[in-house]
Tab-separated table of C-alpha atoms and ligand atoms in Angstrom:
chain	number	residue	atom	x	y	z
A	25	MET	CA	-14.137	37.802	23.590
A	26	VAL	CA	-10.635	36.641	22.651
A	27	ASP	CA	-8.186	39.523	22.531
A	28	LYS	CA	-6.468	38.806	19.212
A	29	GLN	CA	-3.440	40.913	20.058
A	30	ALA	CA	-2.977	38.918	23.256
A	31	VAL	CA	-3.159	35.637	21.288
A	32	GLN	CA	-0.605	36.946	18.790
A	33	ARG	CA	1.683	38.135	21.586
A	34	GLY	CA	1.208	34.809	23.402
A	35	TYR	CA	2.271	32.815	20.341
A	36	ASP	CA	5.293	35.081	19.909
A	37	GLU	CA	6.302	34.527	23.536
A	38	LEU	CA	5.507	30.804	23.566
A	39	ALA	CA	6.968	29.984	20.159
A	40	GLU	CA	9.729	27.733	21.489
A	41	GLN	CA	7.513	25.940	24.041
A	42	TYR	CA	4.770	25.270	21.497
A	43	ASP	CA	7.319	24.109	18.961
A	44	GLY	CA	8.891	21.711	21.449
A	45	TRP	CA	5.479	20.240	22.262
A	46	ARG	CA	4.545	19.929	18.588
A	47	GLU	CA	7.833	18.200	17.868
A	48	ARG	CA	6.954	15.324	20.211
A	49	GLY	CA	4.125	13.987	18.063
A	50	GLY	CA	2.964	14.177	14.503
A	51	ARG	CA	-0.539	14.734	15.828
A	52	GLY	CA	-3.074	14.867	12.992
A	53	VAL	CA	-0.499	14.904	10.236
A	54	ASP	CA	-1.625	11.570	8.795
A	55	LEU	CA	-4.943	13.195	7.875
A	56	LEU	CA	-3.044	15.416	5.469
A	57	ASP	CA	-2.117	12.516	3.218
A	58	ASP	CA	-5.545	12.275	1.554
A	59	VAL	CA	-5.446	15.968	0.676
A	60	LEU	CA	-1.870	15.851	-0.585
A	61	GLY	CA	-2.544	12.666	-2.550
A	62	ALA	CA	-5.348	14.380	-4.445
A	63	LEU	CA	-3.232	17.370	-5.487
A	64	SER	CA	-0.991	17.766	-8.519
A	65	PRO	CA	2.710	18.535	-7.901
A	66	ASP	CA	2.225	22.179	-8.924
A	67	ALA	CA	-0.753	22.651	-6.595
A	68	ARG	CA	-0.764	25.664	-4.276
A	69	LEU	CA	-1.645	24.952	-0.632
A	70	LEU	CA	-2.276	27.434	2.191
A	71	ASP	CA	-1.571	26.414	5.803
A	72	ALA	CA	-3.648	28.978	7.731
A	73	GLY	CA	-2.250	29.541	11.222
A	74	CYS	CA	0.798	27.433	10.372
A	75	GLY	CA	2.562	28.067	13.671
A	76	GLY	CA	6.162	26.810	13.700
A	77	GLY	CA	5.525	24.739	10.581
A	78	GLN	CA	5.998	21.288	12.005
A	79	PRO	CA	4.698	18.852	11.104
A	80	VAL	CA	1.992	20.197	8.773
A	81	LEU	CA	3.651	22.897	6.662
A	82	ALA	CA	6.859	20.850	6.528
A	83	ARG	CA	5.002	17.812	5.168
A	84	ALA	CA	2.848	19.859	2.759
A	85	SER	CA	5.854	21.686	1.333
A	86	GLU	CA	7.448	18.386	0.299
A	87	THR	CA	4.867	17.852	-2.452
A	88	THR	CA	3.115	21.193	-3.062
A	89	ASP	CA	3.819	24.861	-3.554
A	90	ALA	CA	2.969	25.584	0.080
A	91	VAL	CA	2.367	28.932	1.808
A	92	GLY	CA	2.292	29.285	5.592
A	93	LEU	CA	0.261	32.171	7.014
A	94	ASP	CA	0.339	33.207	10.648
A	95	PHE	CA	-0.038	36.468	12.565
A	96	SER	CA	2.826	35.595	14.925
A	97	GLY	CA	6.203	36.656	13.595
A	98	GLU	CA	8.020	34.274	15.953
A	99	GLN	CA	5.978	31.292	14.779
A	100	LEU	CA	6.768	32.233	11.175
A	101	ARG	CA	10.465	32.462	11.993
A	102	LEU	CA	10.367	28.850	13.247
A	103	ALA	CA	8.323	27.835	10.193
A	104	GLY	CA	11.237	29.084	8.095
A	105	GLU	CA	13.472	26.576	9.872
A	106	HIS	CA	11.095	23.606	9.692
A	107	ALA	CA	9.676	24.222	6.213
A	108	PRO	CA	12.405	26.182	4.412
A	109	THR	CA	10.925	25.784	0.915
A	110	ALA	CA	7.494	27.145	1.890
A	111	ASP	CA	6.581	30.789	1.407
A	112	ARG	CA	5.673	32.544	4.648
A	113	VAL	CA	3.207	35.401	4.998
A	114	GLN	CA	2.322	37.344	8.138
A	115	GLY	CA	-1.385	38.091	8.235
A	116	ASP	CA	-4.758	37.511	9.850
A	117	MET	CA	-6.960	34.696	8.630
A	118	THR	CA	-10.074	36.833	9.049
A	119	ALA	CA	-8.840	38.919	6.080
A	120	LEU	CA	-6.504	36.725	4.048
A	121	PRO	CA	-3.966	38.755	2.045
A	122	PHE	CA	-4.490	36.635	-1.086
A	123	ALA	CA	-6.499	37.005	-4.276
A	124	ALA	CA	-9.662	34.989	-4.878
A	125	ASP	CA	-9.197	31.565	-6.522
A	126	SER	CA	-5.488	31.393	-5.717
A	127	PHE	CA	-5.165	28.050	-3.847
A	128	ASP	CA	-6.019	24.417	-4.545
A	129	ALA	CA	-6.146	23.485	-0.857
A	130	VAL	CA	-6.334	25.156	2.549
A	131	VAL	CA	-5.445	23.389	5.793
A	132	ALA	CA	-6.039	24.863	9.253
A	133	TYR	CA	-4.840	22.843	12.251
A	134	TRP	CA	-5.832	24.163	15.705
A	135	SER	CA	-5.793	27.767	14.498
A	136	VAL	CA	-9.427	28.821	13.926
A	137	ILE	CA	-10.005	27.872	17.586
A	138	HIS	CA	-8.240	31.109	18.586
A	139	VAL	CA	-10.483	33.356	16.494
A	140	PRO	CA	-13.429	35.093	18.226
A	141	LEU	CA	-16.614	33.054	17.649
A	142	ALA	CA	-18.212	35.993	15.881
A	143	ASP	CA	-15.492	35.757	13.214
A	144	HIS	CA	-15.494	31.995	12.541
A	145	GLN	CA	-17.912	32.308	9.621
A	146	THR	CA	-15.747	35.077	8.177
A	147	VAL	CA	-12.698	32.797	8.321
A	148	VAL	CA	-14.518	29.900	6.635
A	149	ASP	CA	-15.806	32.348	3.983
A	150	GLU	CA	-12.238	33.555	3.465
A	151	PHE	CA	-11.075	29.967	2.929
A	152	ALA	CA	-13.811	29.536	0.291
A	153	ARG	CA	-12.857	32.835	-1.364
A	154	VAL	CA	-9.171	32.017	-1.839
A	155	LEU	CA	-9.853	28.452	-3.020
A	156	ARG	CA	-10.360	27.635	-6.673
A	157	PRO	CA	-13.499	25.739	-7.768
A	158	GLY	CA	-13.123	22.150	-6.560
A	159	GLY	CA	-10.674	23.350	-3.886
A	160	ARG	CA	-10.140	21.242	-0.781
A	161	LEU	CA	-10.236	22.260	2.875
A	162	LEU	CA	-8.950	20.344	5.912
A	163	LEU	CA	-10.099	22.111	9.064
A	164	CYS	CA	-9.662	21.251	12.739
A	165	GLU	CA	-12.197	22.422	15.338
A	166	GLY	CA	-13.145	21.449	18.837
A	167	THR	CA	-16.038	18.961	18.893
A	168	THR	CA	-17.909	20.901	21.586
A	169	GLU	CA	-18.312	24.673	21.902
A	170	TRP	CA	-15.999	26.096	24.555
A	171	VAL	CA	-14.672	29.558	25.334
A	172	GLY	CA	-11.943	30.019	27.884
A	173	GLU	CA	-8.370	30.846	28.698
A	174	ASN	CA	-5.312	29.551	30.495
A	175	PRO	CA	-3.393	32.363	32.242
A	176	ASP	CA	-0.270	30.186	32.551
A	177	TRP	CA	-0.059	28.012	29.410
A	178	PHE	CA	2.847	25.532	29.402
A	179	ASP	CA	3.612	26.826	32.945
A	180	SER	CA	5.246	29.756	31.190
A	181	GLY	CA	3.466	32.661	32.869
A	182	THR	CA	2.043	33.607	29.458
A	183	GLY	CA	-1.707	33.379	28.908
A	184	MET	CA	-3.624	31.905	25.982
A	185	ALA	CA	-7.307	32.076	24.972
A	186	TRP	CA	-9.572	29.910	22.838
A	187	GLU	CA	-13.017	30.318	21.251
A	188	ILE	CA	-14.159	26.925	19.976
A	189	ALA	CA	-17.308	26.848	17.856
A	190	GLY	CA	-17.961	23.095	18.071
A	191	ALA	CA	-18.610	20.589	15.295
A	192	GLU	CA	-22.285	21.381	14.687
A	193	ALA	CA	-21.702	25.102	14.246
A	194	THR	CA	-18.706	24.387	12.021
A	195	ASP	CA	-20.854	22.137	9.831
A	196	ARG	CA	-23.293	25.007	9.353
A	197	GLN	CA	-20.498	27.470	8.600
A	198	LEU	CA	-18.965	25.167	5.979
A	199	LEU	CA	-22.344	24.676	4.320
A	200	SER	CA	-23.028	28.407	4.335
A	201	ALA	CA	-19.655	29.078	2.675
A	202	GLY	CA	-20.498	26.625	-0.128
A	203	PHE	CA	-18.461	23.607	1.011
A	204	ALA	CA	-19.597	19.976	0.988
A	205	VAL	CA	-18.158	18.004	3.914
A	206	THR	CA	-16.634	14.845	2.437
A	207	ASP	CA	-15.072	13.248	5.532
A	208	ARG	CA	-14.730	13.859	9.232
A	209	TRP	CA	-12.669	12.328	11.979
A	210	GLY	CA	-12.425	12.635	15.736
A	211	LEU	CA	-9.008	13.032	17.297
A	212	PRO	CA	-8.289	12.267	20.955
A	213	GLU	CA	-6.462	14.591	23.333
A	214	SER	CA	-3.086	12.914	23.079
A	215	LEU	CA	0.128	13.175	21.166
A	216	SER	CA	-0.834	10.140	19.112
A	217	ASP	CA	-1.271	10.792	15.420
A	218	ASP	CA	-3.933	8.109	15.123
A	219	ALA	CA	-7.320	9.491	14.199
A	220	ASP	CA	-10.519	7.534	14.701
A	221	ALA	CA	-12.674	7.602	11.627
A	222	VAL	CA	-16.111	8.667	12.763
A	223	GLY	CA	-17.761	9.147	9.435
A	224	GLU	CA	-17.339	9.204	5.738
A	225	ASN	CA	-18.744	11.368	3.090
A	226	ASP	CA	-21.016	14.091	2.347
A	227	ASP	CA	-24.365	13.450	3.961
A	228	ALA	CA	-26.244	14.260	7.122
A	229	ASP	CA	-25.176	10.962	8.691
A	230	ALA	CA	-21.675	12.333	8.957
A	231	ALA	CA	-22.858	15.016	11.374
A	232	ASN	CA	-24.717	12.479	13.492
A	233	GLU	CA	-21.670	10.275	13.709
A	234	ALA	CA	-19.513	13.166	14.842
A	235	GLU	CA	-21.995	14.060	17.572
A	236	SER	CA	-21.601	10.570	19.008
A	237	SER	CA	-17.822	10.967	19.192
A	238	ASP	CA	-16.207	11.598	22.575
A	239	ASP	CA	-13.067	12.916	20.937
A	240	PRO	CA	-12.395	16.563	21.773
A	241	TRP	CA	-11.197	17.442	18.276
A	242	THR	CA	-13.020	17.066	14.972
A	243	PHE	CA	-11.300	17.300	11.612
A	244	PHE	CA	-13.409	18.187	8.573
A	245	ALA	CA	-12.432	17.428	4.988
A	246	ALA	CA	-14.547	19.628	2.725
A	247	ARG	CA	-14.635	20.624	-0.895
A	248	LEU	CA	-16.020	23.413	-3.067
A	249	PRO	CA	-18.070	22.478	-6.137
A	250	GLU	CA	-16.115	22.203	-9.419
B	314	LIG	C1	-2.260	26.042	18.226
B	314	LIG	S1	-1.267	26.887	17.039
B	314	LIG	C2	-1.354	25.744	15.668
B	314	LIG	C3	-0.127	25.809	14.807
B	314	LIG	C4	-0.076	24.748	13.696
B	314	LIG	N1	-1.194	24.871	12.787
B	314	LIG	C5	-0.006	23.340	14.257
B	314	LIG	O1	-0.576	22.426	13.655
B	314	LIG	O2	0.660	23.134	15.271
B	314	LIG	C6	-2.308	28.208	16.467
B	314	LIG	C7	-1.625	29.140	15.498
B	314	LIG	O3	-2.616	29.972	14.882
B	314	LIG	C8	-2.137	31.294	14.822
B	314	LIG	N2	-3.308	32.188	14.772
B	314	LIG	C9	-4.295	32.299	15.692
B	314	LIG	N3	-5.211	33.191	15.287
B	314	LIG	C10	-4.794	33.657	14.074
B	314	LIG	C11	-5.318	34.600	13.145
B	314	LIG	N4	-6.465	35.267	13.392
B	314	LIG	N5	-4.649	34.818	11.996
B	314	LIG	C12	-3.466	34.159	11.745
B	314	LIG	N6	-2.908	33.278	12.599
B	314	LIG	C13	-3.577	33.021	13.749
B	314	LIG	C14	-1.287	31.454	16.064
B	314	LIG	O4	-0.366	32.513	15.962
B	314	LIG	C15	-0.625	30.072	16.156
B	314	LIG	O5	0.608	30.035	15.478
């Protein structure tokens, strides 16, 4: 099982390398536009596992009252540089330090994939808890279940570990937490920010379409009932 303290330490140590890599592409950021476009200017948005804040927290904080949460202090320090108007909170997404019904949207880009599989449902339940009725979620997961580690990520000598639940399991977790999946996209393993639409809207067909995707990453747009 992923050692959470090792992941936290790894993101502290690799903050600059990860930030440099993230800077080279706006990967996935275009998918944020639908969420942001549906929110009022005073909406409150949580970026869960915000990392160094670029490009997601930076973009979100242009039009919303955005909060970046991460358990790595070094990532949050960089987020302060890239998204200076966003609030930053150090914490663990398995036990969000926020009251129920306190956000209009939650986004989580490549962050839940570091949480032990046994805790993924807890994280999705936490997202549902802090969202208001009708709240929106944009969540990134690996398309296929995979658990593993890289002892030398970015050739840095620092290790990193992942626990990826896969798209089917994530569908079930979202449903169990009370979300309806409204859209889903596959994203290739590249720095491109182009996402291939693999499905639209809230029915079982969406899941089938995602299963046929070869893309390693699946983004889910989901919503709580009003
Ligand atoms: C791959 S980075 C993604 C950063 C950012 N979302 C992005 O789009 O580049 C994963 C981030 O999730 C954070 N993270 C992983 N597990 C976490 C947890 N249980 N609670 C809070 N943050 C976590 C890490 O510290 C890291 O900053």
